[in-house]
PDB file of C-alpha atoms in Angstrom:
ATOM      1  CA  MET A   1      38.987   4.920  17.738  1.00 44.00           C
ATOM      2  CA  ASP A   2      40.417   2.257  20.441  1.00 46.00           C
ATOM      3  CA  LYS A   3      39.658  -1.207  19.813  1.00 40.00           C
ATOM      4  CA  LYS A   4      37.463  -1.225  23.105  1.00 39.00           C
ATOM      5  CA  ALA A   5      35.231   1.363  21.325  1.00 38.00           C
ATOM      6  CA  LEU A   6      35.203  -0.384  17.715  1.00 33.00           C
ATOM      7  CA  LEU A   7      33.837  -4.432  19.127  1.00 31.00           C
ATOM      8  CA  ALA A   8      30.840  -2.075  21.214  1.00 33.00           C
ATOM      9  CA  LEU A   9      30.056  -0.309  18.261  1.00 30.00           C
ATOM     10  CA  VAL A  10      30.020  -3.996  16.134  1.00 28.00           C
ATOM     11  CA  PHE A  11      27.684  -5.804  18.773  1.00 29.00           C
ATOM     12  CA  VAL A  12      25.014  -2.813  19.373  1.00 28.00           C
ATOM     13  CA  SER A  13      24.825  -1.737  15.882  1.00 30.00           C
ATOM     14  CA  PRO A  14      22.410  -4.659  14.567  1.00 29.00           C
ATOM     15  CA  LEU A  15      20.181  -3.670  17.597  1.00 27.00           C
ATOM     16  CA  LEU A  16      19.655  -0.720  16.119  1.00 30.00           C
ATOM     17  CA  PHE A  17      17.929  -1.724  12.750  1.00 28.00           C
ATOM     18  CA  LEU A  18      15.344  -4.493  14.552  1.00 26.00           C
ATOM     19  CA  PRO A  19      12.515  -2.774  14.633  1.00 31.00           C
ATOM     20  CA  LEU A  20      12.834  -1.937  11.136  1.00 29.00           C
ATOM     21  CA  LEU A  21      13.233  -5.546  10.415  1.00 30.00           C
ATOM     22  CA  THR A  22      10.442  -6.586  13.586  1.00 31.00           C
ATOM     23  CA  ALA A  23       8.232  -4.378  11.689  1.00 35.00           C
ATOM     24  CA  ASP A  24       8.933  -5.244   7.697  1.00 37.00           C
ATOM     25  CA  VAL A  25       8.139  -9.037   8.651  1.00 38.00           C
ATOM     26  CA  SER A  26       4.990  -7.943  10.292  1.00 45.00           C
ATOM     27  CA  GLU A  27       3.206  -5.840   8.005  1.00 59.00           C
ATOM     28  CA  ALA A  28       4.678  -7.096   4.789  1.00 64.00           C
ATOM     29  CA  GLY A  29       3.110  -5.476   1.480  1.00 80.00           C
ATOM     30  CA  VAL A  30       2.079  -7.756  -1.107  1.00 86.00           C
ATOM     31  CA  ALA A  31       2.226  -6.839  -4.337  1.00 81.00           C
ATOM     32  CA  ASP A  32      -0.547  -8.820  -5.191  1.00 86.00           C
ATOM     33  CA  PHE A  33      -2.807  -7.355  -3.404  1.00 92.00           C
ATOM     34  CA  THR A  34      -6.840  -7.377  -4.006  1.00 92.00           C
ATOM     35  CA  SER A  35      -8.605  -6.183  -0.815  1.00 94.00           C
ATOM     36  CA  TYR A  36      -9.046  -6.345   2.727  1.00 94.00           C
ATOM     37  CA  TYR A  37     -11.197  -8.590   1.942  1.00 95.00           C
ATOM     38  CA  SER A  38      -9.468 -11.187   0.565  1.00 94.00           C
ATOM     39  CA  GLN A  39      -7.033 -11.222   3.442  1.00 92.00           C
ATOM     40  CA  LEU A  40      -9.862 -11.672   6.087  1.00 93.00           C
ATOM     41  CA  GLU A  41     -10.909 -15.561   7.562  1.00 93.00           C
ATOM     42  CA  ASP A  42     -13.606 -17.516   5.939  1.00 95.00           C
ATOM     43  CA  ASP A  43     -15.926 -17.087   8.634  1.00 95.00           C
ATOM     44  CA  GLU A  44     -14.690 -13.038   8.544  1.00 95.00           C
ATOM     45  CA  LYS A  45     -15.772 -13.221   4.880  1.00 96.00           C
ATOM     46  CA  VAL A  46     -19.052 -14.247   6.034  1.00 96.00           C
ATOM     47  CA  ILE A  47     -19.850 -11.195   8.450  1.00 96.00           C
ATOM     48  CA  TYR A  48     -18.491  -8.496   5.751  1.00 97.00           C
ATOM     49  CA  ASP A  49     -20.389  -9.820   3.661  1.00 97.00           C
ATOM     50  CA  SER A  50     -23.869  -8.703   6.023  1.00 95.00           C
ATOM     51  CA  ILE A  51     -22.635  -5.684   7.187  1.00 95.00           C
ATOM     52  CA  SER A  52     -22.064  -4.555   3.613  1.00 94.00           C
ATOM     53  CA  THR A  53     -25.085  -4.880   2.756  1.00 92.00           C
ATOM     54  CA  VAL A  54     -27.339  -1.855   3.959  1.00 88.00           C
ATOM     55  CA  PRO A  55     -28.763  -2.809   6.878  1.00 89.00           C
ATOM     56  CA  SER A  56     -32.430  -2.117   8.345  1.00 86.00           C
ATOM     57  CA  SER A  57     -31.993   1.607   9.449  1.00 82.00           C
ATOM     58  CA  GLU A  58     -35.538   0.801  11.968  1.00 77.00           C
ATOM     59  CA  ASN A  59     -33.939  -0.565  14.963  1.00 73.00           C
ATOM     60  CA  GLY A  60     -30.450   2.267  14.431  1.00 81.00           C
ATOM     61  CA  TRP A  61     -29.144   0.560  11.114  1.00 90.00           C
ATOM     62  CA  SER A  62     -29.127  -3.338  12.514  1.00 93.00           C
ATOM     63  CA  VAL A  63     -27.772  -6.330  10.650  1.00 94.00           C
ATOM     64  CA  THR A  64     -28.496 -10.019  11.768  1.00 94.00           C
ATOM     65  CA  LEU A  65     -26.067 -12.375  11.257  1.00 95.00           C
ATOM     66  CA  ALA A  66     -26.471 -15.580  10.021  1.00 92.00           C
ATOM     67  CA  SER A  67     -24.970 -17.524  12.941  1.00 93.00           C
ATOM     68  CA  GLU A  68     -22.916 -16.346  16.167  1.00 94.00           C
ATOM     69  CA  ALA A  69     -19.469 -15.085  15.550  1.00 95.00           C
ATOM     70  CA  ASP A  70     -16.662 -14.000  17.973  1.00 93.00           C
ATOM     71  CA  ALA A  71     -16.321 -10.460  19.084  1.00 94.00           C
ATOM     72  CA  ASN A  72     -12.719 -10.114  17.221  1.00 93.00           C
ATOM     73  CA  SER A  73     -13.748 -11.455  13.873  1.00 94.00           C
ATOM     74  CA  VAL A  74     -16.264  -8.907  13.989  1.00 95.00           C
ATOM     75  CA  LYS A  75     -14.133  -5.968  14.720  1.00 94.00           C
ATOM     76  CA  HIS A  76     -12.073  -7.011  11.333  1.00 93.00           C
ATOM     77  CA  ALA A  77     -14.809  -7.660   9.670  1.00 95.00           C
ATOM     78  CA  VAL A  78     -15.774  -4.405   9.708  1.00 95.00           C
ATOM     79  CA  ALA A  79     -12.732  -2.442   9.575  1.00 94.00           C
ATOM     80  CA  ALA A  80     -12.333  -3.889   6.422  1.00 94.00           C
ATOM     81  CA  ALA A  81     -15.359  -3.453   5.154  1.00 95.00           C
ATOM     82  CA  TYR A  82     -14.884   0.099   5.636  1.00 95.00           C
ATOM     83  CA  LEU A  83     -11.641   0.166   4.397  1.00 95.00           C
ATOM     84  CA  ASP A  84     -12.807  -1.571   1.190  1.00 96.00           C
ATOM     85  CA  ASP A  85     -15.613   0.522   1.168  1.00 95.00           C
ATOM     86  CA  PRO A  86     -15.411   3.945   2.397  1.00 95.00           C
ATOM     87  CA  GLY A  87     -19.167   5.286   0.694  1.00 94.00           C
ATOM     88  CA  LYS A  88     -21.061   3.260   3.415  1.00 94.00           C
ATOM     89  CA  ILE A  89     -23.018   5.545   5.932  1.00 92.00           C
ATOM     90  CA  TRP A  90     -23.615   2.661   8.492  1.00 94.00           C
ATOM     91  CA  LEU A  91     -19.735   2.569   8.949  1.00 95.00           C
ATOM     92  CA  MET A  92     -18.614   6.316   8.628  1.00 93.00           C
ATOM     93  CA  LYS A  93     -17.334   5.854  12.152  1.00 93.00           C
ATOM     94  CA  VAL A  94     -15.327   3.085  11.506  1.00 94.00           C
ATOM     95  CA  PRO A  95     -11.966   4.963  11.408  1.00 92.00           C
ATOM     96  CA  ALA A  96     -12.241   7.547  13.933  1.00 91.00           C
ATOM     97  CA  ASP A  97     -13.888   5.048  16.794  1.00 91.00           C
ATOM     98  CA  LEU A  98     -13.630   1.623  15.752  1.00 92.00           C
ATOM     99  CA  ALA A  99     -14.797   0.534  19.147  1.00 92.00           C
ATOM    100  CA  GLY A 100     -17.812   2.647  19.211  1.00 93.00           C
ATOM    101  CA  ALA A 101     -18.693   2.706  15.509  1.00 94.00           C
ATOM    102  CA  TYR A 102     -21.382  -0.342  16.401  1.00 96.00           C
ATOM    103  CA  VAL A 103     -22.390  -3.033  19.361  1.00 96.00           C
ATOM    104  CA  TYR A 104     -22.317  -6.499  18.541  1.00 97.00           C
ATOM    105  CA  ASP A 105     -25.030  -8.679  20.480  1.00 96.00           C
ATOM    106  CA  GLN A 106     -23.973 -12.082  20.254  1.00 95.00           C
ATOM    107  CA  SER A 107     -26.707 -14.079  22.211  1.00 94.00           C
ATOM    108  CA  SER A 108     -28.935 -11.873  19.085  1.00 95.00           C
ATOM    109  CA  LYS A 109     -26.219 -12.195  16.089  1.00 96.00           C
ATOM    110  CA  THR A 110     -26.900  -8.866  15.937  1.00 95.00           C
ATOM    111  CA  VAL A 111     -24.348  -5.559  14.840  1.00 96.00           C
ATOM    112  CA  THR A 112     -25.826  -2.379  15.634  1.00 95.00           C
ATOM    113  CA  PHE A 113     -24.224   0.473  14.056  1.00 95.00           C
ATOM    114  CA  SER A 114     -24.362   4.336  15.217  1.00 91.00           C
ATOM    115  CA  LEU A 115     -24.431   7.303  12.672  1.00 88.00           C
ATOM    116  CA  PRO A 116     -22.120  10.004  13.120  1.00 87.00           C
ATOM    117  CA  GLU A 117     -23.725  13.582  13.977  1.00 86.00           C
ATOM    118  CA  GLY A 118     -24.225  16.324  11.381  1.00 84.00           C
ATOM    119  CA  ILE A 119     -24.275  13.874   8.342  1.00 84.00           C
ATOM    120  CA  SER A 120     -26.936  14.782   6.091  1.00 79.00           C
ATOM    121  CA  GLU A 121     -29.704  12.275   4.588  1.00 77.00           C
ATOM    122  CA  SER A 122     -28.566  12.892   1.542  1.00 87.00           C
ATOM    123  CA  TYR A 123     -25.048  11.895   1.940  1.00 90.00           C
ATOM    124  CA  GLU A 124     -25.100   9.087  -1.302  1.00 90.00           C
ATOM    125  CA  GLN A 125     -26.062  11.572  -3.570  1.00 93.00           C
ATOM    126  CA  SER A 126     -23.963  14.189  -2.613  1.00 94.00           C
ATOM    127  CA  MET A 127     -20.531  12.073  -2.849  1.00 95.00           C
ATOM    128  CA  ALA A 128     -21.749  10.541  -6.239  1.00 95.00           C
ATOM    129  CA  ASP A 129     -22.344  14.039  -7.419  1.00 96.00           C
ATOM    130  CA  PHE A 130     -19.099  14.666  -6.298  1.00 96.00           C
ATOM    131  CA  ALA A 131     -17.519  12.232  -7.894  1.00 96.00           C
ATOM    132  CA  ASP A 132     -18.946  12.788 -11.275  1.00 95.00           C
ATOM    133  CA  ARG A 133     -17.501  16.043 -11.566  1.00 95.00           C
ATOM    134  CA  ILE A 134     -14.066  14.652 -11.870  1.00 95.00           C
ATOM    135  CA  GLU A 135     -13.732  14.973 -15.652  1.00 92.00           C
ATOM    136  CA  ILE A 136     -12.592  10.762 -15.734  1.00 95.00           C
ATOM    137  CA  GLN A 137     -12.402   8.839 -19.016  1.00 94.00           C
ATOM    138  CA  THR A 138     -12.614   5.015 -19.656  1.00 94.00           C
ATOM    139  CA  ASP A 139      -9.273   5.792 -21.387  1.00 94.00           C
ATOM    140  CA  THR A 140      -7.512   8.196 -18.523  1.00 96.00           C
ATOM    141  CA  SER A 141      -4.866   6.579 -17.301  1.00 96.00           C
ATOM    142  CA  VAL A 142      -4.176   5.761 -13.904  1.00 96.00           C
ATOM    143  CA  SER A 143      -1.827   9.103 -12.950  1.00 95.00           C
ATOM    144  CA  GLU A 144      -3.648  11.243 -14.578  1.00 96.00           C
ATOM    145  CA  ALA A 145      -6.586  10.181 -12.843  1.00 97.00           C
ATOM    146  CA  MET A 146      -4.854  10.562  -9.358  1.00 96.00           C
ATOM    147  CA  LYS A 147      -4.107  14.438 -10.997  1.00 96.00           C
ATOM    148  CA  LEU A 148      -7.549  14.994 -11.521  1.00 96.00           C
ATOM    149  CA  ILE A 149      -8.788  13.369  -8.393  1.00 97.00           C
ATOM    150  CA  ASN A 150      -6.260  15.738  -6.546  1.00 96.00           C
ATOM    151  CA  SER A 151      -6.750  18.723  -7.563  1.00 95.00           C
ATOM    152  CA  MET A 152     -10.489  18.736  -7.319  1.00 96.00           C
ATOM    153  CA  LEU A 153     -10.245  17.811  -3.338  1.00 96.00           C
ATOM    154  CA  ARG A 154      -7.443  20.135  -2.579  1.00 94.00           C
ATOM    155  CA  THR A 155      -9.745  22.771  -4.334  1.00 94.00           C
ATOM    156  CA  SER A 156     -12.744  22.061  -2.543  1.00 94.00           C
ATOM    157  CA  ALA A 157     -11.416  20.719   0.685  1.00 95.00           C
ATOM    158  CA  GLU A 158      -9.196  22.124   3.521  1.00 95.00           C
ATOM    159  CA  TYR A 159      -6.551  19.916   5.498  1.00 94.00           C
ATOM    160  CA  THR A 160      -7.273  19.387   9.423  1.00 93.00           C
ATOM    161  CA  GLU A 161      -5.287  17.692  12.450  1.00 87.00           C
ATOM    162  CA  ASP A 162      -8.553  17.703  13.833  1.00 84.00           C
ATOM    163  CA  THR A 163      -9.569  14.649  14.983  1.00 79.00           C
ATOM    164  CA  ASP A 164     -11.918  15.702  17.740  1.00 82.00           C
ATOM    165  CA  ASN A 165     -15.457  15.297  14.608  1.00 90.00           C
ATOM    166  CA  PRO A 166     -15.531  12.232  12.933  1.00 91.00           C
ATOM    167  CA  LEU A 167     -16.590  13.203   9.989  1.00 94.00           C
ATOM    168  CA  TYR A 168     -13.514  14.733   9.236  1.00 95.00           C
ATOM    169  CA  TYR A 169     -12.256  10.942   8.892  1.00 94.00           C
ATOM    170  CA  THR A 170     -14.452  10.033   6.031  1.00 95.00           C
ATOM    171  CA  ALA A 171     -14.862  10.605   2.231  1.00 96.00           C
ATOM    172  CA  TYR A 172     -17.776  12.856   3.071  1.00 95.00           C
ATOM    173  CA  GLY A 173     -16.236  15.084   5.198  1.00 95.00           C
ATOM    174  CA  ALA A 174     -13.221  15.864   2.173  1.00 96.00           C
ATOM    175  CA  MET A 175     -16.044  15.716  -0.817  1.00 96.00           C
ATOM    176  CA  VAL A 176     -19.223  17.488   0.450  1.00 95.00           C
ATOM    177  CA  LEU A 177     -17.912  18.828   4.211  1.00 94.00           C
ATOM    178  CA  GLY A 178     -15.254  20.339   2.823  1.00 95.00           C
ATOM    179  CA  LYS A 179     -12.994  19.640   5.714  1.00 95.00           C
ATOM    180  CA  ALA A 180     -10.822  16.340   6.417  1.00 96.00           C
ATOM    181  CA  ASN A 181      -7.749  14.984   7.910  1.00 95.00           C
ATOM    182  CA  SER A 182      -5.427  12.785   6.300  1.00 95.00           C
ATOM    183  CA  PHE A 183      -8.122   9.184   6.567  1.00 95.00           C
ATOM    184  CA  GLY A 184     -10.576  11.272   4.774  1.00 96.00           C
ATOM    185  CA  PHE A 185      -8.180  13.005   2.230  1.00 97.00           C
ATOM    186  CA  ALA A 186      -7.675   9.529   1.511  1.00 97.00           C
ATOM    187  CA  ALA A 187     -11.106   7.601   1.847  1.00 97.00           C
ATOM    188  CA  ALA A 188     -12.526  10.310  -0.665  1.00 98.00           C
ATOM    189  CA  VAL A 189      -9.576   9.194  -3.221  1.00 98.00           C
ATOM    190  CA  LYS A 190     -10.056   5.558  -3.200  1.00 98.00           C
ATOM    191  CA  TYR A 191     -14.139   6.553  -3.259  1.00 97.00           C
ATOM    192  CA  CYS A 192     -13.358   9.242  -6.588  1.00 97.00           C
ATOM    193  CA  ALA A 193     -11.385   6.195  -8.304  1.00 97.00           C
ATOM    194  CA  ASP A 194     -13.693   3.476  -7.447  1.00 96.00           C
ATOM    195  CA  ASN A 195     -16.688   5.417  -8.738  1.00 95.00           C
ATOM    196  CA  SER A 196     -14.932   7.087 -11.990  1.00 94.00           C
ATOM    197  CA  ALA A 197     -15.598   5.586 -15.638  1.00 92.00           C
ATOM    198  CA  ALA A 198     -12.322   3.752 -15.226  1.00 92.00           C
ATOM    199  CA  ASP A 199     -11.628   0.818 -13.366  1.00 89.00           C
ATOM    200  CA  TYR A 200      -8.617   1.539 -11.227  1.00 95.00           C
ATOM    201  CA  ASP A 201      -7.098  -0.375  -8.353  1.00 96.00           C
ATOM    202  CA  VAL A 202      -6.714   2.050  -5.097  1.00 97.00           C
ATOM    203  CA  ALA A 203      -6.388   0.846  -1.400  1.00 97.00           C
ATOM    204  CA  VAL A 204      -6.629   3.025   1.620  1.00 97.00           C
ATOM    205  CA  VAL A 205      -3.520   2.773   3.620  1.00 96.00           C
ATOM    206  CA  CYS A 206      -2.978   3.262   7.634  1.00 94.00           C
ATOM    207  CA  GLY A 207      -0.178   3.713   9.593  1.00 93.00           C
ATOM    208  CA  LYS A 208       3.093   5.830  10.594  1.00 92.00           C
ATOM    209  CA  LEU A 209       4.610   9.202   9.023  1.00 92.00           C
ATOM    210  CA  ASN A 210       7.635   9.879   9.699  1.00 89.00           C
ATOM    211  CA  ASP A 211       9.317  12.898   9.461  1.00 81.00           C
ATOM    212  CA  PRO A 212      12.614  14.453  11.635  1.00 79.00           C
ATOM    213  CA  ASP A 213      10.308  15.887  14.185  1.00 83.00           C
ATOM    214  CA  GLY A 214       8.574  12.471  15.028  1.00 86.00           C
ATOM    215  CA  SER A 215       6.292   9.672  14.104  1.00 89.00           C
ATOM    216  CA  TYR A 216       2.636  10.448  13.715  1.00 89.00           C
ATOM    217  CA  SER A 217      -0.738   8.591  12.155  1.00 91.00           C
ATOM    218  CA  HIS A 218      -1.686   9.100   9.317  1.00 93.00           C
ATOM    219  CA  SER A 219      -3.219   7.298   5.842  1.00 95.00           C
ATOM    220  CA  TRP A 220      -2.628   7.744   2.628  1.00 96.00           C
ATOM    221  CA  ASN A 221      -3.105   5.621  -0.798  1.00 97.00           C
ATOM    222  CA  ALA A 222      -1.527   2.889  -2.839  1.00 97.00           C
ATOM    223  CA  VAL A 223      -2.610   2.958  -6.217  1.00 97.00           C
ATOM    224  CA  ARG A 224      -2.296   0.293  -8.586  1.00 95.00           C
ATOM    225  CA  GLY A 225      -0.100   1.502 -12.037  1.00 93.00           C
ATOM    226  CA  SER A 226       1.487  -0.626 -14.689  1.00 89.00           C
ATOM    227  CA  GLU A 227       4.892  -1.624 -12.834  1.00 90.00           C
ATOM    228  CA  GLY A 228       3.056  -2.165 -10.046  1.00 93.00           C
ATOM    229  CA  TRP A 229       1.498  -0.042  -6.339  1.00 95.00           C
ATOM    230  CA  TYR A 230       2.249   3.359  -6.121  1.00 95.00           C
ATOM    231  CA  GLY A 231       2.047   6.100  -2.787  1.00 95.00           C
ATOM    232  CA  VAL A 232      -0.070   8.292  -3.735  1.00 96.00           C
ATOM    233  CA  ASP A 233      -1.091  10.637  -0.546  1.00 95.00           C
ATOM    234  CA  VAL A 234      -2.971  13.690  -1.217  1.00 95.00           C
ATOM    235  CA  GLY A 235      -3.131  15.057   1.928  1.00 92.00           C
ATOM    236  CA  LEU A 236      -0.126  16.402   2.183  1.00 90.00           C
ATOM    237  CA  ASN A 237      -0.236  17.816  -0.835  1.00 88.00           C
ATOM    238  CA  GLU A 238      -0.696  21.794   0.058  1.00 83.00           C
ATOM    239  CA  LEU A 239      -1.575  22.930  -3.352  1.00 78.00           C
ATOM    240  CA  GLU A 240      -4.042  21.786  -5.590  1.00 75.00           C
ATOM    241  CA  ASP A 241      -2.208  21.228  -8.720  1.00 75.00           C
ATOM    242  CA  THR A 242       1.336  19.404  -7.358  1.00 80.00           C
ATOM    243  CA  SER A 243       2.245  15.928  -8.174  1.00 82.00           C
ATOM    244  CA  HIS A 244       5.105  15.738  -5.424  1.00 86.00           C
ATOM    245  CA  TYR A 245       3.043  12.878  -3.605  1.00 91.00           C
ATOM    246  CA  LEU A 246       1.176  11.590  -6.390  1.00 93.00           C
ATOM    247  CA  MET A 247       2.262   7.884  -7.888  1.00 93.00           C
ATOM    248  CA  LYS A 248       5.793   7.502  -5.805  1.00 92.00           C
ATOM    249  CA  ALA A 249       7.372   4.475  -5.751  1.00 90.00           C
ATOM    250  CA  SER A 250       9.134   2.770  -2.543  1.00 88.00           C
ATOM    251  CA  ASN A 251      12.207   4.348  -3.777  1.00 84.00           C
ATOM    252  CA  ASP A 252      11.180   7.538  -5.950  1.00 77.00           C
ATOM    253  CA  HIS A 253      14.681   8.300  -7.240  1.00 67.00           C
ATOM    254  CA  GLY A 254      15.909   4.533  -7.713  1.00 63.00           C
ATOM    255  CA  TYR A 255      17.697   4.330  -5.095  1.00 56.00           C
ATOM    256  CA  ASN A 256      17.533   4.171  -1.211  1.00 50.00           C
ATOM    257  CA  THR A 257      19.771   7.011   0.610  1.00 50.00           C
ATOM    258  CA  ASP A 258      17.083  10.066   0.219  1.00 55.00           C
ATOM    259  CA  TYR A 259      14.123  10.434   1.994  1.00 57.00           C
ATOM    260  CA  THR A 260      11.821   8.398   0.382  1.00 77.00           C
ATOM    261  CA  PHE A 261       8.080   7.588   0.185  1.00 86.00           C
ATOM    262  CA  GLU A 262       8.544   4.226   1.731  1.00 83.00           C
ATOM    263  CA  ALA A 263      10.937   5.773   4.336  1.00 84.00           C
ATOM    264  CA  SER A 264       8.114   8.330   5.493  1.00 89.00           C
ATOM    265  CA  HIS A 265       5.367   6.205   5.602  1.00 92.00           C
ATOM    266  CA  ASP A 266       4.947   3.298   7.530  1.00 92.00           C
ATOM    267  CA  PRO A 267       2.022   0.673   7.256  1.00 93.00           C
ATOM    268  CA  ASP A 268       0.765  -0.147  10.261  1.00 92.00           C
ATOM    269  CA  ILE A 269      -2.973  -1.804   9.358  1.00 87.00           C
ATOM    270  CA  SER A 270      -3.074  -3.707  12.145  1.00 86.00           C
ATOM    271  CA  GLY A 271      -2.666  -1.180  14.701  1.00 86.00           C
ATOM    272  CA  PHE A 272      -5.686   0.633  13.138  1.00 82.00           C
ATOM    273  CA  MET A 273      -7.697  -2.044  13.769  1.00 77.00           C
ATOM    274  CA  GLU A 274      -6.122  -2.854  17.103  1.00 80.00           C
ATOM    275  CA  THR A 275      -5.972  -6.127  16.875  1.00 74.00           C
ATOM    276  CA  GLY A 276      -2.314  -8.785  16.666  1.00 72.00           C
ATOM    277  CA  SER A 277      -4.104  -9.868  13.181  1.00 75.00           C
ATOM    278  CA  VAL A 278      -1.486  -9.368  10.733  1.00 79.00           C
ATOM    279  CA  ILE A 279      -3.325  -7.485   7.934  1.00 84.00           C
ATOM    280  CA  ASN A 280      -0.748  -6.237   4.620  1.00 90.00           C
ATOM    281  CA  SER A 281      -1.172  -3.528   2.671  1.00 92.00           C
ATOM    282  CA  PRO A 282       0.080  -3.027  -1.456  1.00 94.00           C
ATOM    283  CA  GLU A 283       4.198  -3.561  -1.712  1.00 92.00           C
ATOM    284  CA  LEU A 284       5.348  -0.269  -3.933  1.00 92.00           C
ATOM    285  CA  TYR A 285       6.844  -0.974  -7.089  1.00 90.00           C
ATOM    286  CA  ILE A 286      10.761  -0.387  -6.446  1.00 87.00           C
ATOM    287  CA  ARG A 287      12.123   1.583  -9.289  1.00 81.00           C
ATOM    288  CA  PRO A 288      15.274  -0.063 -10.908  1.00 80.00           C
ATOM    289  CA  ALA A 289      18.653   1.721  -9.783  1.00 74.00           C
ATOM    290  CA  GLU A 290      19.100   4.340 -11.979  1.00 66.00           C
ATOM    291  CA  VAL A 291      22.913   4.171 -13.537  1.00 68.00           C
ATOM    292  CA  PRO A 292      24.361   7.539 -13.492  1.00 63.00           C
ATOM    293  CA  VAL A 293      24.335   9.592 -16.855  1.00 71.00           C
ATOM    294  CA  GLU A 294      28.081  10.566 -17.770  1.00 72.00           C
ATOM    295  CA  PRO A 295      28.032  14.536 -18.800  1.00 75.00           C
ATOM    296  CA  THR A 296      29.006  15.890 -21.355  1.00 78.00           C
ATOM    297  CA  PHE A 297      31.748  18.489 -22.486  1.00 73.00           C
ATOM    298  CA  LEU A 298      28.978  21.333 -21.991  1.00 75.00           C
ATOM    299  CA  ASP A 299      27.449  19.832 -19.190  1.00 74.00           C
ATOM    300  CA  LYS A 300      31.049  20.256 -17.212  1.00 73.00           C
ATOM    301  CA  TYR A 301      32.185  23.676 -18.608  1.00 75.00           C
ATOM    302  CA  GLY A 302      29.112  25.079 -20.474  1.00 73.00           C
ATOM    303  CA  GLY A 303      29.268  27.380 -16.909  1.00 79.00           C
ATOM    304  CA  ASP A 304      32.692  28.557 -17.170  1.00 80.00           C
ATOM    305  CA  ILE A 305      33.253  28.589 -20.940  1.00 80.00           C
ATOM    306  CA  VAL A 306      30.058  31.228 -21.190  1.00 82.00           C
ATOM    307  CA  ILE A 307      31.110  33.798 -17.883  1.00 86.00           C
ATOM    308  CA  ILE A 308      34.990  33.386 -19.914  1.00 85.00           C
ATOM    309  CA  SER A 309      33.578  34.711 -23.427  1.00 83.00           C
ATOM    310  CA  ILE A 310      31.810  37.540 -21.264  1.00 87.00           C
ATOM    311  CA  ILE A 311      34.227  38.449 -20.079  1.00 87.00           C
ATOM    312  CA  ALA A 312      36.490  38.354 -23.257  1.00 82.00           C
ATOM    313  CA  VAL A 313      34.071  40.366 -24.840  1.00 84.00           C
ATOM    314  CA  LEU A 314      33.829  43.210 -22.135  1.00 85.00           C
ATOM    315  CA  CYS A 315      37.853  42.879 -22.522  1.00 85.00           C
ATOM    316  CA  VAL A 316      37.630  43.700 -26.229  1.00 82.00           C
ATOM    317  CA  VAL A 317      35.258  46.312 -25.801  1.00 80.00           C
ATOM    318  CA  LEU A 318      37.363  48.144 -23.123  1.00 82.00           C
ATOM    319  CA  ALA A 319      40.194  47.855 -25.040  1.00 79.00           C
ATOM    320  CA  PHE A 320      38.353  49.530 -28.102  1.00 75.00           C
ATOM    321  CA  PHE A 321      37.644  52.367 -25.995  1.00 77.00           C
ATOM    322  CA  ALA A 322      41.066  52.636 -24.265  1.00 75.00           C
ATOM    323  CA  ARG A 323      42.871  53.085 -28.171  1.00 72.00           C
ATOM    324  CA  ARG A 324      40.097  55.766 -28.950  1.00 67.00           C
ATOM    325  CA  GLN A 325      40.970  57.840 -26.267  1.00 65.00           C
TER     326      GLN A 325
END
């Protein structure tokens, strides 16, 4: 390489990492994550509290706020309310169409929600029955609970890339209709964990799934374990009993040279909310770097010894029969 090419590489190489650095600053993970509610402004929390109670259905599921609110504050509160509790029927259009999920009348201080078509009136009982069938006990570990939820969902629901039906974005779609996209699976995981006999911390995370072919909108979960938050992506588990995408650290193998969960799953909650406000997801646990294990003598030469032994035995047998003839 000549000096000009080397100099150009020195100046250009930092630019290759600029998008990653920018993304890290804008969507930094937080280890002490509790809820999306906790990240709202005080006035947004008041709205969140209002729309989280069962609204009046006389005028199309309408909520009257205590005071006039900014339109963006209402949007943030509505989105956060669904992410924190995906079991509320009046919020079920939120993940598929946040802008069309409600109408805010600033003069009358009312927020009116429209329900997605095709949802059963017995939605709440149907979802609760589904969660009850998952045999999670009070002493079930979080990793075992994720396996049970994963197996139940993959047995009952089909994964789809369809984005037309708003119910495919919901826990209801995965648990009752039997068909959901990644957001629906993530919402169902949180619903099942929140409505189990044990107490687990689970968050729905939205963002991009990166693979060698490109980057796609995707959703998954962050689940708190004994050492921190782990990634869970039931939507990507094609088989009902696989644990390939369950309880993954940011660096699954203790180093960052592999296609890790953190590299493939890029959170972008602000993009989902369609706002410039930064909303942070949980920071995934970082495994300590693995110390390479020194191979034993058998690890190094065991295969060779077996092959040599087989050849030696064959030679002895051949020699024995050659003498007899």
